[in-house]
Structures are given as structure tokens and as C-alpha cells.
Coordinates of C-alpha atoms and ligand atoms in Angstrom, one line a residue:
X1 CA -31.8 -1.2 -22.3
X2 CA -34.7 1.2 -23.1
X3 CA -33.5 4.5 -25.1
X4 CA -34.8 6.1 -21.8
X5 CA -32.4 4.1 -19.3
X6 CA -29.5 5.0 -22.1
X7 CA -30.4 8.8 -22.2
X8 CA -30.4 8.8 -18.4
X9 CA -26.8 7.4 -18.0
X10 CA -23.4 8.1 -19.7
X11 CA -22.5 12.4 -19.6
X12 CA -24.1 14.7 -17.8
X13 CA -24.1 18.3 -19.9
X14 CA -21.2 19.4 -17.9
X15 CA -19.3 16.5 -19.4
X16 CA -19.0 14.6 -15.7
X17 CA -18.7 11.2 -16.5
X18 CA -22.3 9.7 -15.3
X19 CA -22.9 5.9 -13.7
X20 CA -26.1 4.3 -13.2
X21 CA -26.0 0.8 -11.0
X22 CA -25.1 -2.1 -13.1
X23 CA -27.9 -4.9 -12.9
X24 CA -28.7 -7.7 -15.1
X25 CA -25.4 -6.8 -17.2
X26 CA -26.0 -3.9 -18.1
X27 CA -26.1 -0.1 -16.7
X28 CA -29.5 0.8 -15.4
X29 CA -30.6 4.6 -14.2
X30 CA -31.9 4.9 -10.7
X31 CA -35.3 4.5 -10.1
X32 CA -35.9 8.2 -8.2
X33 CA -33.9 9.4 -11.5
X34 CA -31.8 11.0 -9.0
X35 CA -27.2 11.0 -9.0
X36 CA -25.4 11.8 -6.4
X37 CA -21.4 13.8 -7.5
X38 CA -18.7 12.0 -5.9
X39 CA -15.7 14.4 -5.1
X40 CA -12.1 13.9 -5.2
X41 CA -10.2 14.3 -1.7
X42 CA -6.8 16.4 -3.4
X43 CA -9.0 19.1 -4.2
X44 CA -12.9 18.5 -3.9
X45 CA -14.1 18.6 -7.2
X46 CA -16.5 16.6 -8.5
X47 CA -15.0 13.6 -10.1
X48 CA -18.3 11.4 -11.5
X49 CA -21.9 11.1 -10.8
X50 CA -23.2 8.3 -9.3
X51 CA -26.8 6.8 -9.3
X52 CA -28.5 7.4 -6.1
X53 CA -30.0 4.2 -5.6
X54 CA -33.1 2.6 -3.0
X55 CA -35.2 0.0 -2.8
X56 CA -36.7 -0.2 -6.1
X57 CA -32.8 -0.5 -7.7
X58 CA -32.1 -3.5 -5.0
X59 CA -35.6 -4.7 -5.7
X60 CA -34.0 -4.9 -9.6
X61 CA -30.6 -5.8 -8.7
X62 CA -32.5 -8.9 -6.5
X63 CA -34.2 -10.3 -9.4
X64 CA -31.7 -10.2 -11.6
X65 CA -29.3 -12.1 -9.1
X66 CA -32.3 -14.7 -8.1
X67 CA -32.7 -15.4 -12.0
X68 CA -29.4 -16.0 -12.0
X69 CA -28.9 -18.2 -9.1
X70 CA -29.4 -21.5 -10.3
X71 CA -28.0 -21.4 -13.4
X72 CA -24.7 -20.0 -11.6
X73 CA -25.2 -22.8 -8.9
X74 CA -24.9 -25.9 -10.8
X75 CA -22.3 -24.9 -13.1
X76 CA -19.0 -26.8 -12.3
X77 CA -16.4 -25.7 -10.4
X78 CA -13.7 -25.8 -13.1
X79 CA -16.1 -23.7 -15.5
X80 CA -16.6 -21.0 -12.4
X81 CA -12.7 -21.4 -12.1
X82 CA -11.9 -20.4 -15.5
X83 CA -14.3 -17.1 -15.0
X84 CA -12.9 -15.9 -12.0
X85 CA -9.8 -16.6 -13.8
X86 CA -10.9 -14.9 -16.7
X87 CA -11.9 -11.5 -14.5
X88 CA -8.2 -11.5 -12.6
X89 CA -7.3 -11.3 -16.4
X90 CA -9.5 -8.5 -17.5
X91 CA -8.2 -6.4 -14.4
X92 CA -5.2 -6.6 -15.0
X93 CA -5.5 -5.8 -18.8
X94 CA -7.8 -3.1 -17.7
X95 CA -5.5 -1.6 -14.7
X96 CA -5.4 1.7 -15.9
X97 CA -8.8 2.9 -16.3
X98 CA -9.8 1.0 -12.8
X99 CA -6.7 2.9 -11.0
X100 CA -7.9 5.7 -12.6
X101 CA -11.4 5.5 -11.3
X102 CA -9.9 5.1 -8.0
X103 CA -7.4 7.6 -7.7
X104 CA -10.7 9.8 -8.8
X105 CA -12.7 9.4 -5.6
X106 CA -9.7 8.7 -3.1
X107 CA -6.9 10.6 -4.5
X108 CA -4.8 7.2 -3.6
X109 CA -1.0 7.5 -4.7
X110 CA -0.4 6.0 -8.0
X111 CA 2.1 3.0 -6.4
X112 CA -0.6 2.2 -3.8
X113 CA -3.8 2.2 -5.9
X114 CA -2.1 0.2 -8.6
X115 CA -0.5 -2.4 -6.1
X116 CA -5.0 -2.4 -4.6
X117 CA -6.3 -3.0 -8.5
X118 CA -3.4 -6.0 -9.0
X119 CA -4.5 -7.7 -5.7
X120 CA -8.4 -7.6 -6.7
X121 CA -6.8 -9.4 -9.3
X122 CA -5.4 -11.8 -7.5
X123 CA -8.4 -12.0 -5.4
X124 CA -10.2 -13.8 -8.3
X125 CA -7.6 -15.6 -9.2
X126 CA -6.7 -17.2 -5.9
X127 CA -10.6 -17.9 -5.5
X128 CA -10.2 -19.8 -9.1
X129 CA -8.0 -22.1 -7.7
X130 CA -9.1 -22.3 -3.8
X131 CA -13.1 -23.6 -6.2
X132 CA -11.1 -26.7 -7.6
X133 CA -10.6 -27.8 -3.6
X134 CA -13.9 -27.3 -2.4
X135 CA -15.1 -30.6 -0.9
X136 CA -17.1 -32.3 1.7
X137 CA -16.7 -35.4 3.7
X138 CA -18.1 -38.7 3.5
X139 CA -19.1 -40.0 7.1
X140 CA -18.8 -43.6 8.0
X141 CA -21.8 -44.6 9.7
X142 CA -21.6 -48.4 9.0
X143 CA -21.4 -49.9 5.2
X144 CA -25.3 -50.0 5.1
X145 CA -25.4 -45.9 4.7
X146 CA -23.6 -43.9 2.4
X147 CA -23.7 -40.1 3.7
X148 CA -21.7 -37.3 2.4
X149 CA -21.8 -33.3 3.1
X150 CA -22.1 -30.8 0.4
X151 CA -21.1 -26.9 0.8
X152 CA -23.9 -25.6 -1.2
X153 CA -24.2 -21.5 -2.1
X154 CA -26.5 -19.7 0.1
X155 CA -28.3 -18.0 -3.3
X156 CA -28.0 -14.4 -3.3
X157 CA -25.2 -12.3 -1.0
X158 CA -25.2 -9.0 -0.1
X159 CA -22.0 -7.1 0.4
X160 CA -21.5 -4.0 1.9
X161 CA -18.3 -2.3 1.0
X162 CA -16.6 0.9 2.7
X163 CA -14.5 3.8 1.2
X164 CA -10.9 3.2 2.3
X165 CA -9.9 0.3 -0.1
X166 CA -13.3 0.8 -2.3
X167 CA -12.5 -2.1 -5.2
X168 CA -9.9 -4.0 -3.3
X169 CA -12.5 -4.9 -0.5
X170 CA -15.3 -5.1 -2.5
X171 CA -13.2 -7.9 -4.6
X172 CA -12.3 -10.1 -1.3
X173 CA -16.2 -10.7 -0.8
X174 CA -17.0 -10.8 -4.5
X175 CA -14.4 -13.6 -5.7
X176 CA -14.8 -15.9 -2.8
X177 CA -18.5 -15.8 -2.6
X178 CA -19.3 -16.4 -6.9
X179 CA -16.3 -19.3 -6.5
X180 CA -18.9 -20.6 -3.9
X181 CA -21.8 -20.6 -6.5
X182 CA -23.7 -17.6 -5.1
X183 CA -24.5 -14.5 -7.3
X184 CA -24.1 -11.1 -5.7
X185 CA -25.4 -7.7 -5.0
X186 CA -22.5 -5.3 -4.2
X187 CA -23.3 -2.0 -2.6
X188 CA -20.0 0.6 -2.9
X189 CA -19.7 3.2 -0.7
X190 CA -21.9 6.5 -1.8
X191 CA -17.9 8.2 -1.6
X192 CA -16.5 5.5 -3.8
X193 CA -18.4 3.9 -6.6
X194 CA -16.5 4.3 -10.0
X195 CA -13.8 1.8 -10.1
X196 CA -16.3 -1.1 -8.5
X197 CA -18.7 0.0 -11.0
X198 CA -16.1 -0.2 -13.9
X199 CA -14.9 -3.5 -12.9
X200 CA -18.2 -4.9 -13.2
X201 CA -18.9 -4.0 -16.6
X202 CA -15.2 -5.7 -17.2
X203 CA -16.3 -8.7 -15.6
X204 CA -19.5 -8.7 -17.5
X205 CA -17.5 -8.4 -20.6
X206 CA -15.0 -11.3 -19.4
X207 CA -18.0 -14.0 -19.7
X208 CA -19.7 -13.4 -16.1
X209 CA -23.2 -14.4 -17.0
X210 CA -25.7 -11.5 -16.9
X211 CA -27.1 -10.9 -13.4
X212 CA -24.4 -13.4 -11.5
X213 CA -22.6 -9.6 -10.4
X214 CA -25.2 -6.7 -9.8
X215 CA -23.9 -3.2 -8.1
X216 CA -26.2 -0.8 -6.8
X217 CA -24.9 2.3 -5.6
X218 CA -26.4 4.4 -3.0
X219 CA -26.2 5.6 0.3
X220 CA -26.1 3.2 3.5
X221 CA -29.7 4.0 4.8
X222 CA -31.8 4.0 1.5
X223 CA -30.0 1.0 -0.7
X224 CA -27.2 -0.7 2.2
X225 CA -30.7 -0.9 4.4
X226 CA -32.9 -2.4 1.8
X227 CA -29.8 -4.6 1.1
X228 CA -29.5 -6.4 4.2
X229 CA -34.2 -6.3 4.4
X230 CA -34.3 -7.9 1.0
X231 CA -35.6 -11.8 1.4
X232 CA -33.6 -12.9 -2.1
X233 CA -30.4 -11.9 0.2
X234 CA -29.4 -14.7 2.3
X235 CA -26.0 -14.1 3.2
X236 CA -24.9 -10.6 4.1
X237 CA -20.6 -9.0 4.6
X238 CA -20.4 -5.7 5.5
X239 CA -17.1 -4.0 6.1
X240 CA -17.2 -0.8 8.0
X241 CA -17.8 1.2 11.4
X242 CA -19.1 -1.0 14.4
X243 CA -22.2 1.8 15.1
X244 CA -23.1 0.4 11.1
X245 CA -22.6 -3.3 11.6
X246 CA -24.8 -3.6 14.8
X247 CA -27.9 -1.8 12.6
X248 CA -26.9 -4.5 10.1
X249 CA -26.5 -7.3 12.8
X250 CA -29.7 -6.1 14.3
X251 CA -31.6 -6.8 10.7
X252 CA -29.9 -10.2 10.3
X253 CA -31.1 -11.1 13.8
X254 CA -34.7 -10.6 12.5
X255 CA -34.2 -12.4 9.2
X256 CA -32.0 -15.0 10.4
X257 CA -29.3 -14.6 8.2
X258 CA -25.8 -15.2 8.4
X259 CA -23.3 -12.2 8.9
X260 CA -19.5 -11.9 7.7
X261 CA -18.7 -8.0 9.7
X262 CA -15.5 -6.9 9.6
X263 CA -15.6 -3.5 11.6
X264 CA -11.9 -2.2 11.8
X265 CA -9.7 -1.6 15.0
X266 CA -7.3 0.0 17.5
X267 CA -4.6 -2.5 16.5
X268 CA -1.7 -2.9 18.4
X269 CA 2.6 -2.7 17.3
X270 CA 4.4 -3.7 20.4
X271 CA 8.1 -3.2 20.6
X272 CA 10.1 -4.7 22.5
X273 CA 13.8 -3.2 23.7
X274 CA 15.7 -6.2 22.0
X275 CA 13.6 -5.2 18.4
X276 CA 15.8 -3.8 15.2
X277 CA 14.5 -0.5 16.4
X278 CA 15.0 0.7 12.5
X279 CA 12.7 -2.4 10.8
X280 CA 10.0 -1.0 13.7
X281 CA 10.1 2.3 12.8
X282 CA 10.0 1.8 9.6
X283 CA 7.0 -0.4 10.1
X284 CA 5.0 1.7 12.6
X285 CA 5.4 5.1 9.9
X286 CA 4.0 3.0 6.6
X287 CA 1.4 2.3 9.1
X288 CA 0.6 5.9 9.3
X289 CA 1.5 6.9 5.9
X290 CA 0.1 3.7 4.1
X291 CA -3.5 4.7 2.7
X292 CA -3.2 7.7 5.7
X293 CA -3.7 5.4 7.5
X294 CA -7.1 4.3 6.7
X295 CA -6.9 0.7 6.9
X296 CA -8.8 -1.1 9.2
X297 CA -5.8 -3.7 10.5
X298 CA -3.3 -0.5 10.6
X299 CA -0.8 -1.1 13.8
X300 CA -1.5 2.9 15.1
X301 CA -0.9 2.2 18.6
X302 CA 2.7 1.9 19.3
X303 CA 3.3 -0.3 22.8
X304 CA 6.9 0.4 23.1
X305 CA 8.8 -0.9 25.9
X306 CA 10.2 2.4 28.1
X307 CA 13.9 1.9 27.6
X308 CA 13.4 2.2 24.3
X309 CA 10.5 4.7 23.6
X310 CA 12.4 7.5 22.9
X311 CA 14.8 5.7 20.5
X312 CA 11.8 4.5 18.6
X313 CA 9.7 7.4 18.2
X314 CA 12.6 9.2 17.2
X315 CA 13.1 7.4 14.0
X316 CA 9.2 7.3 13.1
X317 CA 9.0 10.8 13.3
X318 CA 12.1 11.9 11.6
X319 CA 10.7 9.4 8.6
X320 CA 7.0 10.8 8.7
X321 CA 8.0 14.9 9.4
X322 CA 9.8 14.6 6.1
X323 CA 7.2 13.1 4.1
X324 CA 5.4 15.6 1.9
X325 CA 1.3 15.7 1.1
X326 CA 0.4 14.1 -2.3
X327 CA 3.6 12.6 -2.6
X328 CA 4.9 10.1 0.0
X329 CA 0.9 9.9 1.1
X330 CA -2.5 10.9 0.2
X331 CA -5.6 12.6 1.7
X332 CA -8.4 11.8 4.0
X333 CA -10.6 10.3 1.6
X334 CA -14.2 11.6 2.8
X335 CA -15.1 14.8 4.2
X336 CA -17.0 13.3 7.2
X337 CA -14.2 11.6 8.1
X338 CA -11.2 14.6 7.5
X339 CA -13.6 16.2 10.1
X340 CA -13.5 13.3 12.3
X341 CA -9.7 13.2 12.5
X342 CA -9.5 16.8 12.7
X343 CA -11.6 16.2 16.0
X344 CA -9.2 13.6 17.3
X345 CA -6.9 16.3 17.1
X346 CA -8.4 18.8 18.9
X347 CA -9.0 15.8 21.5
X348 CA -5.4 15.1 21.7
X349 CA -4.4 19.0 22.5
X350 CA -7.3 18.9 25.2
X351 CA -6.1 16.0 27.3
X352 CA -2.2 16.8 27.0
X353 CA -0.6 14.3 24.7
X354 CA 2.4 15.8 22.7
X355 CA 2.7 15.6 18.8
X356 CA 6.3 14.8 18.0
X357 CA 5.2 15.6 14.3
X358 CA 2.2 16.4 13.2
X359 CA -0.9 17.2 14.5
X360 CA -2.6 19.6 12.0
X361 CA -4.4 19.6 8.3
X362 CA -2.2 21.8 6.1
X363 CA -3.0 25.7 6.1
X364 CA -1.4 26.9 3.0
X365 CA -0.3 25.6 -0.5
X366 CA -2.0 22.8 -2.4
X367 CA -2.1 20.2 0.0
X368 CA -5.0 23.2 1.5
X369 CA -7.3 22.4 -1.5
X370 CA -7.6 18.9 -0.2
X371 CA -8.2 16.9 2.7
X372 CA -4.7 16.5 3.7
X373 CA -3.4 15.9 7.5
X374 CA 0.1 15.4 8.2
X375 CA 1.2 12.2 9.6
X376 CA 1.2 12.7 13.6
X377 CA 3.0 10.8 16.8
X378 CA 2.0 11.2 19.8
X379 CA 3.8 11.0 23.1
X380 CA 2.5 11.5 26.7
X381 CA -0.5 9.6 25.6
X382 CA -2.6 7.5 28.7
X383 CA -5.1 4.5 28.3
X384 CA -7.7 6.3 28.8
X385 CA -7.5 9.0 26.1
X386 CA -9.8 9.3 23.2
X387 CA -6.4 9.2 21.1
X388 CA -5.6 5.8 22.7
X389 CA -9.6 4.3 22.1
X390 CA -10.8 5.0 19.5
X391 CA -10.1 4.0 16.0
X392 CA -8.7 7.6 14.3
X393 CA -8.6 5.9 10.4
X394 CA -5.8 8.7 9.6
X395 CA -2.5 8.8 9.9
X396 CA -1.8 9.2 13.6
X397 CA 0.1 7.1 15.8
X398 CA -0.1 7.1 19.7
X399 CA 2.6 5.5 21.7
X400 CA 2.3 3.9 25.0
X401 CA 5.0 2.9 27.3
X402 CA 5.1 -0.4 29.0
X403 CA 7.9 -2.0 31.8
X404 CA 7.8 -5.8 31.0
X405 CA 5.7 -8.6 28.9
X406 CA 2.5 -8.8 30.7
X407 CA 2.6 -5.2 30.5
X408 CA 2.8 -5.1 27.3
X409 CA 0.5 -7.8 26.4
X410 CA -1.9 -6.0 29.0
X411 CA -2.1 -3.0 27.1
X412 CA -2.6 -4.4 23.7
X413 CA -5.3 -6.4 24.6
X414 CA -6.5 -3.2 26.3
X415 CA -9.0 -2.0 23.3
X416 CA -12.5 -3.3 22.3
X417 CA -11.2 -4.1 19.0
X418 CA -9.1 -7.2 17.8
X419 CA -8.2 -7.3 14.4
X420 CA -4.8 -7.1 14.2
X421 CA -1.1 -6.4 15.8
X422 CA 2.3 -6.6 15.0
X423 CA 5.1 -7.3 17.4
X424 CA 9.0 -6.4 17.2
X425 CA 11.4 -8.6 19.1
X426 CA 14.6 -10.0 18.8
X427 CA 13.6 -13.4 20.5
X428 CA 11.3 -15.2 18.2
X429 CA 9.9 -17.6 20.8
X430 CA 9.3 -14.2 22.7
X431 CA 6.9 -12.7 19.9
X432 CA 5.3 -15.8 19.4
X433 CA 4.2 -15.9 23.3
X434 CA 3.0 -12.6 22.4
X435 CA 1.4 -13.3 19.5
X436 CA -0.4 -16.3 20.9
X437 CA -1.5 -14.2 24.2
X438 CA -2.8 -10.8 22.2
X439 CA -6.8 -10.8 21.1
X440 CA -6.8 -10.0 17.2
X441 CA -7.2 -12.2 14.3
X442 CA -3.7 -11.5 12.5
X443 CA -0.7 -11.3 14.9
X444 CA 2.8 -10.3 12.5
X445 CA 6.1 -10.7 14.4
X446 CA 8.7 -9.0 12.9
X447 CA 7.5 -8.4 10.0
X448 CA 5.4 -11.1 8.5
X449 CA 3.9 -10.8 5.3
X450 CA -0.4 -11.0 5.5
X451 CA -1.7 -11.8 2.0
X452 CA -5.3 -12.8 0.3
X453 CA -3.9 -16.5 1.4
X454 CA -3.9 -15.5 5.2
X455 CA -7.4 -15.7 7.2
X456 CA -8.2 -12.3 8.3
X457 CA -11.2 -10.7 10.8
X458 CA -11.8 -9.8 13.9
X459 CA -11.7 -10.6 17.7
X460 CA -13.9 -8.7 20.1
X461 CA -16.0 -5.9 18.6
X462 CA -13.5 -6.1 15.4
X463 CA -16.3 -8.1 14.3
X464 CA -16.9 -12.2 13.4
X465 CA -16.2 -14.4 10.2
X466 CA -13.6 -15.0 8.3
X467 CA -12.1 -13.4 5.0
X468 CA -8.9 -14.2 3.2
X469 CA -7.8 -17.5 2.7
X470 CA -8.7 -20.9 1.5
X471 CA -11.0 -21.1 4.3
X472 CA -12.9 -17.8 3.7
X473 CA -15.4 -19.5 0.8
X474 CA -16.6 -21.7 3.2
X475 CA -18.1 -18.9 4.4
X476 CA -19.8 -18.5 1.9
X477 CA -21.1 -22.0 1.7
X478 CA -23.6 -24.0 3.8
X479 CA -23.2 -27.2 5.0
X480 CA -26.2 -29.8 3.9
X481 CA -25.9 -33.6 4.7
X482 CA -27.2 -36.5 2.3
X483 CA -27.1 -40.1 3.5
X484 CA -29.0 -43.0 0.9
X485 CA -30.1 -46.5 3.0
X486 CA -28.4 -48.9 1.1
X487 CA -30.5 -51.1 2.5
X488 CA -29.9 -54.9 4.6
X489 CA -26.7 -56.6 4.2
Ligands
NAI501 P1 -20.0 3.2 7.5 O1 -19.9 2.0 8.3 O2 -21.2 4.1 7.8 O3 -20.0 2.9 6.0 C1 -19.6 1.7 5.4 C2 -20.6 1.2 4.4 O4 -21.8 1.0 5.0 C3 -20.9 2.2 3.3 O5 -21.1 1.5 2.1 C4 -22.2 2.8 3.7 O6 -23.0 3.3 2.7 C5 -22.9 1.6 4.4 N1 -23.9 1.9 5.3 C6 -24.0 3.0 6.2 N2 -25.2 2.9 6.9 C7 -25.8 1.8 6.5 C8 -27.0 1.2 6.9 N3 -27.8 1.7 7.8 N4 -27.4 0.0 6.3 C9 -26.6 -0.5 5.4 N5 -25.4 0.0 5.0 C10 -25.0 1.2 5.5 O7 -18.6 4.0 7.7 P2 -18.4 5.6 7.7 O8 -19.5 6.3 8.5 O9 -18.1 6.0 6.3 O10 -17.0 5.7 8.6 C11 -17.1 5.8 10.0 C12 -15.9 5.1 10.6 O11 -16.0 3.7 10.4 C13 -14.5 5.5 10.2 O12 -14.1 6.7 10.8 C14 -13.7 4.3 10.5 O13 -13.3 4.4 11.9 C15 -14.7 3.2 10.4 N6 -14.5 2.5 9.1 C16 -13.9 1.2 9.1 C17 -13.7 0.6 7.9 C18 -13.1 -0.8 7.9 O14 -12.3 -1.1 7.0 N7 -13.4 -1.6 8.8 C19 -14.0 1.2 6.6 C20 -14.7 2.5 6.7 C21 -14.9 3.1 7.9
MG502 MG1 -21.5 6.0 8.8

């Protein structure tokens, strides 16, 4: 690092904690010279400063990851086990200062962002063990040819993370994709970039060789864009908003690269009369209340069969109008998007839907100083609201009454999204029928637990490829056949 690059990164004079991107192993200031402050959502002050990258960083970022590449590539996979192994270590001996990072720019509760850091951790070491099973087949074309399949890195990936879950998602590209042998250029969100940044100075300092992990930070147009244009990137994952992944899909249409887009939902929690109405309730408010319900996969529209609507969304909202601000849940993490559910509010008044609970930011005390809304259900909602449509990413629930199965399965298949549900029953073989007739890549019946071992993405516009899972770093693989003529028998 030149004394320039180290005077241009660190503290700012107000004493704001200052990060450039981290490429090559080691922190590098922006090209432009320019940071951008990152704010916290309990009370909008600026929590650290954040190189404001573009296509000179990438450029850097690139050749530090294609140097890296080959080396990376042929290592084996029990040595790229015992790294990734050796990372899941350093984040858990490092938890505090990477929860503290995130709680910074998304004002997460404590519980929550500690349970995200300890399943990045687990991230890597799952990866470490789902490496030692990679394989390929051999194919038995006669005894005169010996041919064989290898699932070979694509080089260098791109992944684009979003805001909502900034380390944890970032971590569920990162750890499958390096398992595969590829080295990677992570781009945070321009909202979210400390704890990702943090971690990969840990990994660095775990034994990842230089230039195998390189974050650039940045916004979406001048470094996600450049990202995706680079030619050293061969493999891009994006995780975000659909109007984002088709200007990303668009690009990897001209480059001919393969795409990994996982673009969130309207997901589905169907109830049926026969469910423990309790368990449901329970479910359908930590839906609203867990992350605010900024999770892409969160069940927000209740299906609820009619007999027992009013039973249900009784419980949620006694649960949810008791739950205070800061404590029992946290803020809307960007500005743009407090706006945005704000709107959906306003929406929701305008076409006639009723807020059991809810339905407002808060107007007074400290919960004001931050981009707080209180959990909302809402009644009296129709298919063809905005409320019903469109993916809110808060904590708002809107419940839909149905008469009998295909009703129900009907109306939760009744979104452009698919990327998850959840179905309440008291007959099993019931919410399995339902489970195998709704549209959405991860269907839980009463209950059932989704972890980094369970395949997860989208059907319909939720987006395409696979993360999660054993099967997830084949993704990051392609497939390359050898056959030797072992000439006349
Ligand atoms: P976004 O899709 O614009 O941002 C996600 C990531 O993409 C960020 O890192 C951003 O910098 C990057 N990006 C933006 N424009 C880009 C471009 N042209 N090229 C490359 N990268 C680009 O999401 P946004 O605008 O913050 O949120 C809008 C909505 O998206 C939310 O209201 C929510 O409905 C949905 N969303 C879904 C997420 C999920 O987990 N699937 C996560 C975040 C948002
Ligand atoms: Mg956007």
C-alpha cells in the first residue's frame, strides 16, 4: 500500500470510521477519491464512510481476482476446505465487531444480527464440507474409451448483494462459489458495506490468499454496472429488485454469461380452518416483525380460509399491536425504501383495505428519529390491490379470504413471484397437496425449518438458479467432459 492509499483510508477528521474497497488483500482508496457516509436507520446519523467506487476500482478488483484465479483453481479441495473452514472460524471469533458493523447501517436487533453473523459462519463451513463431495461421473461408452466430467470454476464471479441481510447474503454466494475454485468480486450495497468489508479483511487474515476475495463498494450504476460489463467476470448472482435483475440479465444476455438472480416475492402463508390457529399466528407476525419484514421469502400474504379469518388475524394483531419499535423489531433499513412503504400505505387507505394494527411510521418519541413503521394487518384487502401485488419489504401483512383448496391454492399462485410459502393445516397429506401444487421454490408446511442445507430461489419472476444447499456450488461450476481413446482391443 502506497503512504497515499493509507492516508486516504482509515478516519476521516470527524473521527467517522473511513473504508476504502478491499482488493488484492489489502484496503485500497477509490479511484475518483471520492466516500460516500452510510447512515444508520434508528436515527440517521452517519455511521462510516464508504469508498465510492467505479470502473477503475472493478478494473483493480478484476485483476487482482484474475491473478488469483489459477492458483486458487488447482488447489485441492481439502486445502480450500480447511480455508473456508478457517473463515467460519474467524467469524465467529470475530462476531462482535461484524454485528457491530451491521447493527451500524441497519439498526438490526441484537438477537437477529448476531443469529445473521453465526449463519455466514456456517455458510463457509457447510461449503467446507459440501467441497470434499464435489465429483463428476465417469460415462461408460464401451471399455475402449475412458470419459469422465469435471465441474471446473468458471474464473472470476461477480456478486451483487442487497441491503436487507447485507453480510449474511453476501456470504451464501461467497462460500459456495470459492469452495468451487472461483475467486470473487463482491459488490455490497452502497447502504450496507461495513460488516462485508470487515469480514474480508478477517478472511484475508484467516489464510485467504491475497486477491481470491476482492469487495468493491459503490453504487449499482457506476461499480454493480461495470461489475456485470467486466470480461474477467464470468459468472454473475445478483440478489435484489426484479426492475435491477433484468438490467443485469439484459448485460449477461450480451456477454453470454451465466446468471444466479434471486429477486424477492409476494410469498404466500395459507391457513387452513383445521391449522393450530396459534402456531399460525405466531408464524405469519415474525414474518412481519422478523427483519421488518425485509426478507425476500417473508410469507406477508395471509390466504386464510374464511371460517377462520377472523380468528387468525385476531391473534397476529394482538401479538404485533403490542410489540414496541427498537425492541421486539427494527427499522426500515434505507430511506428510499421507508418512503416506499410509507407509499404502500397511503395505497392501502386509497383503495379501502382496513389496518387491524398498524398502518403508520411513528410520529412522536424516539422511534420518530428513525425509520420506524409499526407492524400492520390488513383486512378487506382484494387481488387486485397494490397491497396484495406488490412486494412491500416492511412489516405489513395483507390477508385474503378463500372458501375451499383450489381457492386457496388459486390465490397463492396468484402473484408474479414464487419464492416462497408456508402452509398451516392439520392434515399433513393436505399441505403437502398444497405444497406440491403452489409455484415457489421453498414450500414450509406447518412450520418446517429452511436452513443453508435447503435449496432456495425462485419460480416465475422470483428469479432462476439455485442457492442453499449441497447443490448450490454446482452452480458455480461448469461442466467439461474428457474422454482418452484407449485405443483397439
Ligand atoms: P436494488 O435491486 O436496486 O439493489 C440491490 C443491489 O443491486 C445493490 O447492491 C445495488 O447497488 C445494486 N444495483 C442497483 N442498480 C444496479 C445496476 N444497474 N447494475 C448493477 N447493480 C445494481 O434494490 P433497491 O432499489 O435497494 O430496493 C428496491 C426493492 O427491491 C425493495 O423495495 C424490495 O422490494 C426489493 N429488494 C429485494 C431484495 C431481495 O432480497 N430479493 C433485497 C433488496 C431489495
Ligand atoms: Mg434500485
Amino acid at each position: 500500500m502506497t503512504s497515499e492509499t493509507l492516508d486516504a483510508v482509515g478516519a476521516t477528521s470527524s473521527g467517522t470510521e473511513r473504508f476504502g474497497h478491499w482488493i488484492g488483500g489489502r484496503e485500497v482508496a477509490p479511484a475518483g477519491g471520492v466516500y460516500r457516509p452510510t447512515t444508520s436507520p434508528v436515527d440517521r446519523s452517519v455511521s462510516f464512510e464508504i469508498a465510492d467506487g467505479d470502473g477503475r476500482d472493478v478494473d483493480a478488483a478484476a485483476a487482482a481476482a484474475s491473478a488469483a484465479r489459477h492458483a486458487w483453481a488447482v488447489t485441492s479441495t481439502a486445502e480450500r476446505s480447511e480455508l473456508l473452514h478457517a473463515v467460519g472460524t474467524a467469524v465467529r471469533e470475530n462476531l462482535d465487531e461484524l454485528v457491530e458493523a451491521e447493527i451500524a447501517e441497519t439498526g438490526k436487533l441484537i438477537a437477529h444480527a448476531r443469529a445473521e453473523m453465526l449463519s455466514c459462519a456456517d455458510y463457509f463451513e457447510y461449503y467446507a464440507a459440501v467441497v470434499r463431495t464435489l465429483h463428476g461421473q465417469t460415462i461408460d461408452q464401451g471399455p475402449g474409451q475412458h470419459t469422465y466430467t469435471r465441474h471446473e470454476p468458471f474464473g472470476v464471479v461477480g456478486i451483487i448483494a442487497p441491503w436487507n441481510g447485507p453480510l449474511n447474503q453476501a456470504s451464501r454466494g461467497i462460500a459456495p462459489a470459492l469452495a468451487a475454485g472461483n475467486t470473487v468480486i463482491l459488490k455490497p450495497s452502497e447502504f450496507t458495506s461495513a460488516a462485508t468489508l470487515r469480514f474480508a479483511r478477517l478472511a484475508s487474515a484467516a489464510g485467504l490468499p491475497h486477491g481470491v476475495l476482492n469487495v468493491v463498494t459503490g453504487t449499482g450504476p457506476a461499480a454493480g454496472a461495470a461489475l456485470v460489463r467486466h470480461d474477467a467476470v464470468r459468472k454473475v448472482t445478483f440478489t435484489g429488485s426484479v426492475p435491477t435483475g433484468q438490467v443485469i440479465a439484459g448485460i449477461a444476455a450480451e456477454r453470454i454469461i451465466p446468471l444466479t438472480l434471486e429477486l424477492g416475492g409476494k410469498s404466500p402463508l395459507v391457513v387452513f380452518a383445521d391449522a393450530d390457529l396459534d402456531r399460525a399466528a405466531r408464524a405469519a407476525a415474525a414474518t412481519a416483525l422478523m427483519n421488518s419484514g425485509q426478507v425476500c421469502s417473508a410469507t406477508t400474504r395471509l390466504i386464510v380460509e374464511r371460517s377462520a379469518q377472523d380468528a387468525l388475524l385476531g391473534r397476529v394483531s394482538a401479538i404485533l399491536e403490542r410489540k414496541q419499535p427498537g425492541v421486539d423489531f427494527g427499522p426500515i433499513i434505507t430511506e428510499p425504501q421507508f418512503d416506499k412503504v410509507l407509499g404502500f400505505f397511503e395505497s392501502a387507505a386509497e383503495a379501502g383495505a382496513t389496518a387491524l394494527t398498524g398502518g403508520t411510521c411513528y410520529h412522536q418519541g424516539p422511534a420518530a428519529q428513525g425509520r420506524y413503521v409499526a407492524p400492520t394487518v390488513y383486512k378487506d384487502v382484494t387481488p387486485a390491490m397494490r397491497i396484495a401485488r406488490e412486494e412491500i419489504f416492511g412489516p405489513v401483512l395483507v390477508s385474503l379470504p378463500f372458501d375451499d383448496f383450489d381457492e386457496a391454492i388459486t390465490l397463492a399462485n396468484d402473484t408474479e413471484y414464487g419464492l416462497a410459502a408456508a402452509v398451516w393445516t392439520g392434515d399433513a397429506s393436505r399441505g403437502l397437496r398444497a405444497a406440491h401444487l403452489i409455484e415457489a421454490g421453498q414450500v414450509s408446511v406447518n412450520g418446517g425449518v429452511m436452513t443453508q442445507e435447503t435449496p432456495f430461489g425462485g419460480y416465475k419472476r422470483s428469479g432462476y438458479g439455485r442457492e442453499k444447499g449441497a447443490a448450490a456450488i454446482y452452480e458455480y461450476t461448469q461442466v467439461k467432459t474428457v474422454s482418452l481413446d484407449l485405443g483397439p482391443f
